[in-house]
Short mmCIF file of C-alpha atoms in Angstrom, two decimals:
data_model
loop_
_atom_site.label_atom_id
_atom_site.label_comp_id
_atom_site.label_asym_id
_atom_site.label_seq_id
_atom_site.Cartn_x
_atom_site.Cartn_y
_atom_site.Cartn_z
CA UNK S 1 22.63 2.46 5.83
CA UNK S 2 25.20 -0.10 5.05
CA UNK S 3 26.10 -3.25 6.20
CA UNK S 4 29.77 -3.42 6.26
CA UNK S 5 31.79 -6.78 6.54
CA UNK S 6 34.63 -8.57 8.68
CA UNK S 7 37.89 -6.87 7.13
CA UNK S 8 39.74 -9.77 10.18
CA UNK S 9 37.43 -12.71 8.61
CA UNK S 10 38.83 -13.03 4.80
CA UNK S 11 39.96 -9.81 3.66
CA UNK S 12 37.44 -7.51 1.72
CA UNK S 13 34.12 -8.66 -0.21
CA UNK S 14 32.06 -6.64 -2.89
CA UNK S 15 29.88 -5.67 -0.41
CA UNK S 16 31.84 -3.92 1.84
CA UNK S 17 30.69 -0.09 1.61
CA UNK S 18 31.80 1.73 4.79
CA UNK S 19 35.32 -0.37 5.80
CA UNK S 20 33.99 -0.95 9.23
CA UNK S 21 34.02 -3.67 10.30
CA UNK S 22 31.24 -5.96 11.85
CA UNK S 23 32.94 -8.11 14.40
CA UNK S 24 30.85 -5.32 16.72
CA UNK S 25 27.95 -5.71 15.13
CA UNK S 26 28.25 -9.83 15.60
CA UNK S 27 29.57 -9.69 18.64
CA UNK S 28 33.72 -11.00 17.87
CA UNK S 29 35.45 -11.31 14.79
CA UNK S 30 35.20 -14.51 13.69
CA UNK S 31 38.57 -15.21 14.05
CA UNK S 32 42.36 -14.40 14.33
CA UNK S 33 44.81 -15.38 11.11
CA UNK S 34 46.95 -18.60 11.75
CA UNK S 35 50.05 -18.64 13.91
CA UNK S 36 52.96 -18.87 11.40
CA UNK S 37 54.18 -23.16 11.89
CA UNK S 38 57.46 -24.02 12.17
CA UNK S 39 58.45 -26.44 8.93
CA UNK S 40 59.44 -29.26 10.42
CA UNK S 41 63.08 -30.86 9.37
CA UNK S 42 62.65 -32.66 5.96
CA UNK S 43 63.64 -36.89 7.26
CA UNK S 44 65.05 -39.13 4.66
CA UNK S 45 63.75 -40.35 2.01
CA UNK S 46 63.37 -44.24 2.36
CA UNK S 47 64.66 -47.57 0.30
CA UNK S 48 62.76 -47.39 -2.42
CA UNK S 49 59.12 -49.15 -2.48
CA UNK S 50 57.47 -50.50 -5.61
CA UNK S 51 54.14 -51.15 -3.41
CA UNK S 52 54.28 -47.93 -2.38
CA UNK S 53 54.24 -46.87 -6.04
CA UNK S 54 51.33 -48.79 -7.41
CA UNK S 55 49.46 -48.24 -4.46
CA UNK S 56 49.39 -44.24 -4.97
CA UNK S 57 49.27 -44.93 -8.98
CA UNK S 58 46.03 -45.07 -7.92
CA UNK S 59 43.22 -41.85 -8.65
CA UNK S 60 42.96 -39.45 -6.90
CA UNK S 61 40.56 -37.32 -4.14
CA UNK S 62 38.94 -34.79 -5.44
CA UNK S 63 40.31 -31.25 -3.59
CA UNK S 64 37.52 -30.50 -1.09
CA UNK S 65 35.65 -26.84 -2.82
CA UNK S 66 36.16 -24.19 -0.13
CA UNK S 67 34.25 -21.93 -1.82
CA UNK S 68 31.86 -18.97 -0.07
CA UNK S 69 29.04 -21.08 -1.57
CA UNK S 70 30.09 -24.48 -0.68
CA UNK S 71 30.42 -23.40 2.68
CA UNK S 72 27.14 -21.96 2.92
CA UNK S 73 25.62 -24.97 1.91
CA UNK S 74 27.58 -27.20 4.08
CA UNK S 75 26.42 -25.50 7.01
CA UNK S 76 22.82 -25.50 5.68
CA UNK S 77 22.70 -29.00 5.29
CA UNK S 78 24.24 -29.62 8.48
CA UNK S 79 21.17 -27.69 10.51
CA UNK S 80 18.56 -29.03 7.73
CA UNK S 81 17.46 -31.72 10.30
CA UNK S 82 17.43 -29.82 13.60
CA UNK S 83 15.89 -26.29 11.80
CA UNK S 84 12.99 -26.34 14.67
CA UNK S 85 16.26 -25.89 17.13
CA UNK S 86 17.98 -22.98 14.86
CA UNK S 87 15.54 -20.80 14.57
CA UNK S 88 13.98 -21.64 18.24
CA UNK S 89 17.53 -20.67 19.70
CA UNK S 90 17.63 -17.74 16.47
CA UNK S 91 14.39 -15.63 18.24
CA UNK S 92 15.48 -16.67 21.59
CA UNK S 93 19.06 -14.55 21.06
CA UNK S 94 17.19 -11.89 19.39
CA UNK S 95 15.00 -10.96 21.65
CA UNK S 96 17.33 -11.67 24.98
CA UNK S 97 19.31 -9.16 23.56
CA UNK S 98 18.02 -6.95 21.74
CA UNK S 99 14.12 -6.52 23.67
CA UNK S 100 12.70 -3.88 21.91
CA UNK S 101 12.58 -5.78 18.57
CA UNK S 102 9.76 -8.02 20.23
CA UNK S 103 7.28 -5.78 18.94
CA UNK S 104 7.50 -6.57 15.23
CA UNK S 105 6.60 -9.55 15.81
CA UNK S 106 3.08 -10.63 16.47
CA UNK S 107 2.14 -11.78 20.18
CA UNK S 108 1.66 -15.57 19.03
CA UNK S 109 5.00 -16.69 17.20
CA UNK S 110 3.91 -20.10 15.68
CA UNK S 111 2.94 -18.70 12.96
CA UNK S 112 5.55 -16.20 12.60
CA UNK S 113 8.44 -18.65 13.82
CA UNK S 114 10.05 -19.31 11.13
CA UNK S 115 9.37 -17.14 8.62
CA UNK S 116 12.02 -14.68 9.37
CA UNK S 117 14.54 -17.39 9.62
CA UNK S 118 13.73 -19.73 7.22
CA UNK S 119 14.47 -16.08 4.68
CA UNK S 120 18.03 -15.29 5.55
CA UNK S 121 18.89 -19.55 4.82
CA UNK S 122 16.49 -19.60 1.51
CA UNK S 123 18.70 -16.14 0.31
CA UNK S 124 22.21 -17.40 1.39
CA UNK S 125 21.22 -20.08 -0.91
CA UNK S 126 21.52 -18.21 -3.98
CA UNK S 127 24.29 -15.88 -3.03
CA UNK S 128 26.69 -16.97 -6.30
CA UNK S 129 23.14 -16.15 -7.85
CA UNK S 130 23.11 -12.34 -8.86
CA UNK S 131 20.05 -11.96 -10.50
CA UNK S 132 18.24 -14.99 -8.60
CA UNK S 133 19.09 -13.30 -5.33
CA UNK S 134 18.12 -9.79 -6.00
CA UNK S 135 14.80 -10.38 -7.60
CA UNK S 136 13.90 -12.57 -4.56
CA UNK S 137 15.82 -9.84 -1.13
CA UNK S 138 14.26 -7.09 -3.30
CA UNK S 139 10.55 -8.18 -2.54
CA UNK S 140 11.36 -8.60 1.04
CA UNK S 141 12.41 -5.86 1.05
CA UNK S 142 10.14 -3.94 -0.06
CA UNK S 143 7.43 -6.09 2.19
CA UNK S 144 9.27 -5.76 5.56
CA UNK S 145 8.31 -1.60 5.45
CA UNK S 146 4.91 -3.05 6.66
CA UNK S 147 6.59 -4.64 9.80
CA UNK S 148 8.64 -1.59 10.89
CA UNK S 149 11.29 -2.86 9.76
CA UNK S 150 14.38 -0.29 10.04
CA UNK S 151 18.03 -0.36 8.90
CA UNK S 152 19.48 0.15 11.98
CA UNK S 153 17.63 -3.25 12.92
CA UNK S 154 20.05 -5.43 10.68
CA UNK S 155 22.69 -5.61 12.54
CA UNK S 156 20.54 -7.82 15.75
CA UNK S 157 19.28 -9.99 13.19
CA UNK S 158 22.53 -10.81 11.63
CA UNK S 159 24.01 -11.25 15.49
CA UNK S 160 21.16 -13.37 16.14
CA UNK S 161 21.61 -15.40 13.01
CA UNK S 162 25.46 -15.40 13.42
CA UNK S 163 24.83 -16.53 16.92
CA UNK S 164 22.78 -19.51 16.36
CA UNK S 165 24.70 -21.49 13.50
CA UNK S 166 27.39 -20.98 15.80
CA UNK S 167 26.29 -23.17 17.74
CA UNK S 168 24.20 -25.51 16.12
CA UNK S 169 26.63 -25.91 12.78
CA UNK S 170 29.99 -27.62 14.57
CA UNK S 171 30.64 -29.85 11.73
CA UNK S 172 31.05 -27.45 9.48
CA UNK S 173 31.92 -23.82 11.54
CA UNK S 174 35.18 -21.95 11.75
CA UNK S 175 36.86 -18.74 10.48
CA UNK S 176 36.61 -19.37 6.78
CA UNK S 177 32.38 -20.54 7.39
CA UNK S 178 31.30 -17.39 9.79
CA UNK S 179 33.24 -15.36 7.39
CA UNK S 180 30.78 -16.73 4.44
CA UNK S 181 28.36 -16.13 6.05
CA UNK S 182 28.52 -12.40 7.50
CA UNK S 183 29.44 -11.80 3.77
CA UNK S 184 26.30 -13.28 2.76
CA UNK S 185 24.80 -11.62 5.28
CA UNK S 186 26.02 -7.74 4.65
CA UNK S 187 25.14 -8.67 0.87
CA UNK S 188 21.67 -10.23 1.52
CA UNK S 189 20.85 -7.19 4.12
CA UNK S 190 22.30 -4.29 1.44
CA UNK S 191 20.19 -5.26 -1.05
CA UNK S 192 16.74 -5.61 1.33
CA UNK S 193 17.85 -2.14 3.18
CA UNK S 194 18.39 -0.52 -0.70
CA UNK S 195 15.21 -1.52 -1.77
CA UNK S 196 13.01 -0.66 0.95
CA UNK S 197 14.57 3.31 0.50
CA UNK S 198 13.58 3.12 -2.99
CA UNK S 199 10.64 2.04 -2.33
CA UNK S 200 9.78 5.02 0.29
CA UNK S 201 10.11 7.32 -2.49
CA UNK S 202 6.99 5.85 -3.91
CA UNK S 203 4.95 3.94 -1.92
CA UNK S 204 3.70 3.64 1.65
CA UNK S 205 4.37 1.14 3.84
CA UNK S 206 0.80 0.16 3.88
CA UNK S 207 -2.77 0.96 3.54
CA UNK S 208 -5.26 1.96 5.74
CA UNK S 209 -8.88 -0.35 3.51
CA UNK S 210 -12.41 -0.20 4.71
CA UNK S 211 -14.81 -3.25 4.05
CA UNK S 212 -17.30 -1.91 2.26
CA UNK S 213 -18.91 -5.17 1.32
CA UNK S 214 -18.87 -8.69 2.57
CA UNK S 215 -20.58 -11.44 1.15
CA UNK S 216 -20.59 -15.25 2.00
CA UNK S 217 -21.01 -16.97 -0.64
CA UNK S 218 -20.61 -20.63 1.52
CA UNK S 219 -21.06 -21.19 4.81
CA UNK S 220 -16.93 -20.46 5.05
CA UNK S 221 -16.24 -18.54 2.38
CA UNK S 222 -16.24 -14.90 1.73
CA UNK S 223 -15.54 -12.68 -0.82
CA UNK S 224 -14.65 -9.30 1.12
CA UNK S 225 -14.13 -5.80 -0.72
CA UNK S 226 -12.53 -3.04 0.26
CA UNK S 227 -11.81 0.88 -0.16
CA UNK S 228 -8.42 2.10 0.32
CA UNK S 229 -7.23 4.93 1.59
CA UNK S 230 -5.04 6.38 -1.51
CA UNK S 231 -4.47 5.33 -5.15
CA UNK S 232 -3.14 0.94 -4.95
CA UNK S 233 -1.58 0.36 -7.84
CA UNK S 234 -1.80 -3.48 -8.56
CA UNK S 235 -1.67 -5.80 -11.79
CA UNK S 236 -3.94 -8.44 -12.04
CA UNK S 237 -3.01 -11.51 -11.00
CA UNK S 238 -0.56 -10.21 -8.10
CA UNK S 239 -1.66 -10.59 -4.81
CA UNK S 240 -1.52 -8.38 -0.97
CA UNK S 241 -0.37 -9.27 2.59
CA UNK S 242 -3.31 -8.22 5.19
CA UNK S 243 -3.37 -7.96 8.77
CA UNK S 244 -6.88 -7.38 10.61
CA UNK S 245 -7.70 -5.62 13.34
CA UNK S 246 -8.18 -8.47 15.36
CA UNK S 247 -4.25 -10.15 14.94
CA UNK S 248 -1.83 -7.78 14.89
CA UNK S 249 1.23 -8.03 13.10
CA UNK S 250 0.10 -11.34 11.34
CA UNK S 251 -0.47 -10.36 7.60
CA UNK S 252 -1.52 -13.47 5.36
CA UNK S 253 -1.18 -13.45 0.88
CA UNK S 254 -4.60 -13.59 -0.45
CA UNK S 255 -5.09 -12.64 -5.19
CA UNK S 256 -7.34 -9.88 -6.05
CA UNK S 257 -10.22 -11.25 -7.60
CA UNK S 258 -10.40 -9.40 -9.93
CA UNK S 259 -8.62 -6.89 -12.83
CA UNK S 260 -7.56 -3.16 -11.19
CA UNK S 261 -11.52 -1.10 -11.20
CA UNK S 262 -12.27 2.67 -12.01
CA UNK S 263 -13.52 2.98 -8.97
CA UNK S 264 -10.58 1.62 -6.52
CA UNK S 265 -12.38 -1.27 -5.03
CA UNK S 266 -10.41 -4.09 -3.91
CA UNK S 267 -12.26 -7.66 -3.59
CA UNK S 268 -10.85 -11.10 -2.04
CA UNK S 269 -11.54 -14.53 -1.75
CA UNK S 270 -11.02 -16.24 1.73
CA UNK S 271 -11.83 -19.42 2.83
CA UNK S 272 -11.58 -19.92 6.77
CA UNK S 273 -9.37 -22.49 7.55
CA UNK S 274 -9.51 -24.38 11.33
CA UNK S 275 -7.06 -22.17 13.32
CA UNK S 276 -6.77 -19.75 10.71
CA UNK S 277 -6.60 -16.05 12.29
CA UNK S 278 -6.82 -14.35 9.60
CA UNK S 279 -9.17 -16.06 7.26
CA UNK S 280 -11.51 -17.11 10.61
CA UNK S 281 -11.31 -12.77 11.59
CA UNK S 282 -11.64 -12.03 8.26
CA UNK S 283 -14.97 -14.41 6.70
CA UNK S 284 -16.89 -14.58 10.39
CA UNK S 285 -15.78 -10.71 12.07
CA UNK S 286 -15.13 -8.56 9.09
CA UNK S 287 -18.21 -6.90 8.86
CA UNK S 288 -18.63 -3.04 6.36
CA UNK S 289 -16.70 0.00 8.40
CA UNK S 290 -14.41 -2.60 9.75
CA UNK S 291 -10.70 -1.01 7.88
CA UNK S 292 -7.66 -3.43 7.44
CA UNK S 293 -4.17 -3.24 6.48
CA UNK S 294 -2.90 -4.04 2.79
CA UNK S 295 1.13 -4.31 2.22
CA UNK S 296 1.74 -3.74 -1.01
CA UNK S 297 1.22 -5.20 -4.07
CA UNK S 298 3.40 -8.50 -5.64
CA UNK S 299 4.08 -11.76 -7.62
CA UNK S 300 4.78 -12.22 -10.64
CA UNK S 301 1.43 -14.26 -12.17
CA UNK S 302 0.59 -11.60 -14.84
CA UNK S 303 -0.64 -11.30 -18.56
CA UNK S 304 2.12 -10.94 -21.28
CA UNK S 305 0.08 -8.72 -23.29
CA UNK S 306 2.37 -8.00 -25.71
CA UNK S 307 2.60 -12.35 -27.26
CA UNK S 308 -0.45 -14.30 -28.75
CA UNK S 309 0.16 -17.34 -26.66
CA UNK S 310 -3.50 -19.00 -25.80
CA UNK S 311 -3.41 -18.93 -22.00
CA UNK S 312 -4.44 -22.30 -20.33
CA UNK S 313 -5.66 -21.54 -16.09
CA UNK S 314 -6.04 -23.51 -13.38
CA UNK S 315 -7.60 -22.18 -10.30
CA UNK S 316 -8.51 -24.85 -7.58
CA UNK S 317 -10.78 -24.00 -4.29
CA UNK S 318 -10.04 -19.75 -3.91
CA UNK S 319 -7.58 -20.06 -6.26
CA UNK S 320 -9.91 -19.16 -8.93
CA UNK S 321 -9.93 -15.80 -7.42
CA UNK S 322 -7.06 -14.59 -9.45
CA UNK S 323 -7.91 -16.58 -12.55
CA UNK S 324 -10.82 -14.31 -12.95
CA UNK S 325 -8.96 -11.31 -12.01
CA UNK S 326 -6.31 -12.45 -15.52
CA UNK S 327 -9.88 -13.30 -17.60
CA UNK S 328 -11.19 -9.64 -16.67
CA UNK S 329 -7.05 -8.63 -17.59
CA UNK S 330 -7.56 -10.14 -21.81
CA UNK S 331 -10.86 -8.76 -21.89
CA UNK S 332 -9.96 -5.20 -20.98
CA UNK S 333 -7.15 -5.60 -23.76
CA UNK S 334 -9.82 -6.01 -26.68
CA UNK S 335 -6.38 -9.00 -27.25
CA UNK S 336 -9.09 -12.36 -28.41
CA UNK S 337 -6.68 -15.34 -26.84
CA UNK S 338 -7.82 -18.86 -26.16
CA UNK S 339 -8.35 -19.39 -22.82
CA UNK S 340 -8.60 -22.13 -21.49
CA UNK S 341 -10.10 -22.53 -17.75
CA UNK S 342 -10.35 -25.82 -15.28
CA UNK S 343 -12.31 -24.33 -12.31
CA UNK S 344 -11.69 -27.11 -9.54
CA UNK S 345 -13.03 -28.42 -6.24
CA UNK S 346 -13.72 -31.22 -4.64
CA UNK S 347 -17.41 -31.25 -4.51
CA UNK S 348 -20.61 -29.48 -6.43
CA UNK S 349 -21.01 -27.12 -4.22
CA UNK S 350 -17.54 -25.67 -3.27
CA UNK S 351 -17.69 -24.10 -6.96
CA UNK S 352 -19.08 -20.95 -5.10
CA UNK S 353 -18.02 -19.21 -8.31
CA UNK S 354 -18.93 -20.90 -10.68
CA UNK S 355 -21.98 -18.62 -11.85
CA UNK S 356 -19.43 -15.52 -12.55
CA UNK S 357 -17.25 -17.67 -14.66
CA UNK S 358 -19.63 -19.05 -16.67
CA UNK S 359 -21.43 -15.50 -17.19
CA UNK S 360 -18.08 -14.32 -18.34
CA UNK S 361 -17.81 -17.21 -20.68
CA UNK S 362 -21.06 -16.07 -22.65
CA UNK S 363 -19.86 -12.58 -22.77
CA UNK S 364 -16.40 -13.62 -24.35
CA UNK S 365 -15.99 -16.03 -27.68
CA UNK S 366 -12.68 -16.55 -26.84
CA UNK S 367 -12.78 -18.32 -23.41
CA UNK S 368 -13.80 -21.64 -22.11
CA UNK S 369 -14.49 -22.71 -18.33
CA UNK S 370 -14.68 -25.82 -17.15
CA UNK S 371 -15.28 -26.78 -13.89
CA UNK S 372 -13.86 -30.02 -12.65
CA UNK S 373 -14.82 -31.66 -9.35
CA UNK S 374 -12.87 -34.83 -7.06
CA UNK S 375 -15.87 -36.91 -7.21
CA UNK S 376 -18.30 -35.09 -9.61
CA UNK S 377 -21.77 -35.82 -11.09
CA UNK S 378 -22.72 -37.20 -14.54
CA UNK S 379 -21.54 -34.35 -16.95
CA UNK S 380 -18.75 -32.97 -15.04
CA UNK S 381 -15.27 -33.47 -14.91
CA UNK S 382 -13.97 -35.31 -12.62
CA UNK S 383 -10.77 -37.08 -10.94
CA UNK S 384 -8.91 -33.90 -10.38
CA UNK S 385 -7.26 -31.12 -12.36
CA UNK S 386 -4.45 -32.81 -13.67
CA UNK S 387 -5.84 -35.45 -15.14
CA UNK S 388 -8.84 -33.26 -16.67
CA UNK S 389 -6.17 -31.14 -18.64
CA UNK S 390 -4.81 -34.02 -19.95
CA UNK S 391 -8.41 -34.60 -21.69
CA UNK S 392 -7.64 -31.72 -23.89
CA UNK S 393 -5.04 -29.76 -25.71
CA UNK S 394 -2.99 -30.19 -27.03
CA UNK S 395 -1.56 -27.40 -24.79
CA UNK S 396 2.48 -26.87 -25.84
CA UNK S 397 1.80 -23.68 -27.37
CA UNK S 398 0.23 -22.30 -24.33
CA UNK S 399 1.82 -20.30 -21.13
CA UNK S 400 -0.18 -22.15 -18.32
CA UNK S 401 -1.05 -19.84 -14.92
CA UNK S 402 -1.75 -22.01 -11.74
CA UNK S 403 -3.28 -21.13 -8.43
CA UNK S 404 -4.65 -22.89 -5.43
CA UNK S 405 -3.59 -25.40 -2.86
CA UNK S 406 0.07 -25.62 -3.00
CA UNK S 407 -0.34 -30.05 -3.35
CA UNK S 408 -2.33 -28.65 -6.44
CA UNK S 409 -0.08 -26.76 -8.15
CA UNK S 410 2.39 -28.99 -7.02
CA UNK S 411 1.21 -32.20 -9.79
CA UNK S 412 -0.46 -29.61 -11.82
CA UNK S 413 3.01 -28.48 -12.59
CA UNK S 414 4.18 -32.09 -12.79
CA UNK S 415 1.15 -32.99 -15.93
CA UNK S 416 2.52 -29.10 -17.62
CA UNK S 417 5.74 -30.35 -17.80
CA UNK S 418 4.60 -33.41 -19.05
CA UNK S 419 2.66 -32.25 -21.83
CA UNK S 420 5.06 -30.40 -22.99
CA UNK S 421 5.10 -26.70 -21.39
CA UNK S 422 8.07 -25.47 -20.71
CA UNK S 423 8.58 -24.68 -16.89
CA UNK S 424 9.76 -21.01 -17.96
CA UNK S 425 6.10 -20.66 -19.21
CA UNK S 426 4.27 -22.01 -16.42
CA UNK S 427 3.49 -19.16 -13.80
CA UNK S 428 2.24 -19.35 -10.22
CA UNK S 429 2.62 -17.92 -7.02
CA UNK S 430 5.14 -19.25 -4.87
CA UNK S 431 4.43 -22.22 -2.70
CA UNK S 432 5.82 -21.02 0.65
CA UNK S 433 3.75 -17.80 -0.40
CA UNK S 434 0.65 -20.22 -0.77
CA UNK S 435 1.59 -21.81 2.23
CA UNK S 436 0.78 -18.83 4.59
CA UNK S 437 -1.78 -17.60 2.57
CA UNK S 438 -4.21 -20.92 4.11
CA UNK S 439 -4.05 -19.62 7.75
#
């Protein structure tokens, strides 16, 4: 389904596939052409003034950037200090004008509230970077299938987006800015619709999965194993979104804790956190026989098996789950690549999967596992993962894989770049996805 632009708001755009105007979809036309202005009569030239010449001889101000990308950035900068108000107004408009869409969202909006609006703004900031925009939105369009999103829902979202920006960005708003946002949203929605349509031909919107195993490792960490109702293809290092029957339409990210298995079972390491709806349900309520839903696999923290470089893997807390999956994946491919794992936790008791990792080390001579605790006893590395990694190496020829709390990942990325590992060889899940996974 095409998402048209508005010809009256700045002419044709590359995303206009139908020729229809967007004014009807967004509620009104972005603006009419400016009326003709009569040129004033040229005044008589004044007498020559040397001072005026000296004054004009200084540097002239640079012309203002009026490109679509610049207009989008100015709007973003204006609404950033009041993002909460803009987000609230966006959803208010959406549900007021299209109440039927409320059923697509969870009953409690406090954790979901920022996600859709933030995704739209994030996409708009990359409007002039086709490759990045397409990659980001293709993943987003496929993932939104599990919410029940249909092509006919996109105009309503666009209408609410334009309405919120019109109200809260008065300084940067106008016909040109509106035309830029209409064009950007047209491109955004079309990429997402195309991605969802293509994905529909080869995969379901979600999988039903029965809980077949539930093992408590600590008082707040459980290993949950499920059996999908149909084949679930994924790669080691990726993650899935999970929805429980106790919190409908609330989805959270969890990494696969193993490489693909011959029996088709999937395992996740889940830590219950305060006020974490999904995590507490999976740890304290889920039992064998319960059925959850899985969204499609996602994530690019996967191993390039055509390379020979060593792997430096940093896993903090339950972030050891995808690291374990990567180790199993390397072992399955039978290539003797050096793999160094730093497994971090706050206390020694929090290293809930250290026995599994040490058994893997005993089975594979190319694997080294080093436990790290913030306040560790004698014999263990301490002070945090980035600090521990500095004691070994060099690492500049390694590919790095990071999984854990957002703060750990930020510090580790900075530290690894400082040690000489190029940024493009450092892989981790996005920080936004990690934040969502904590509840």
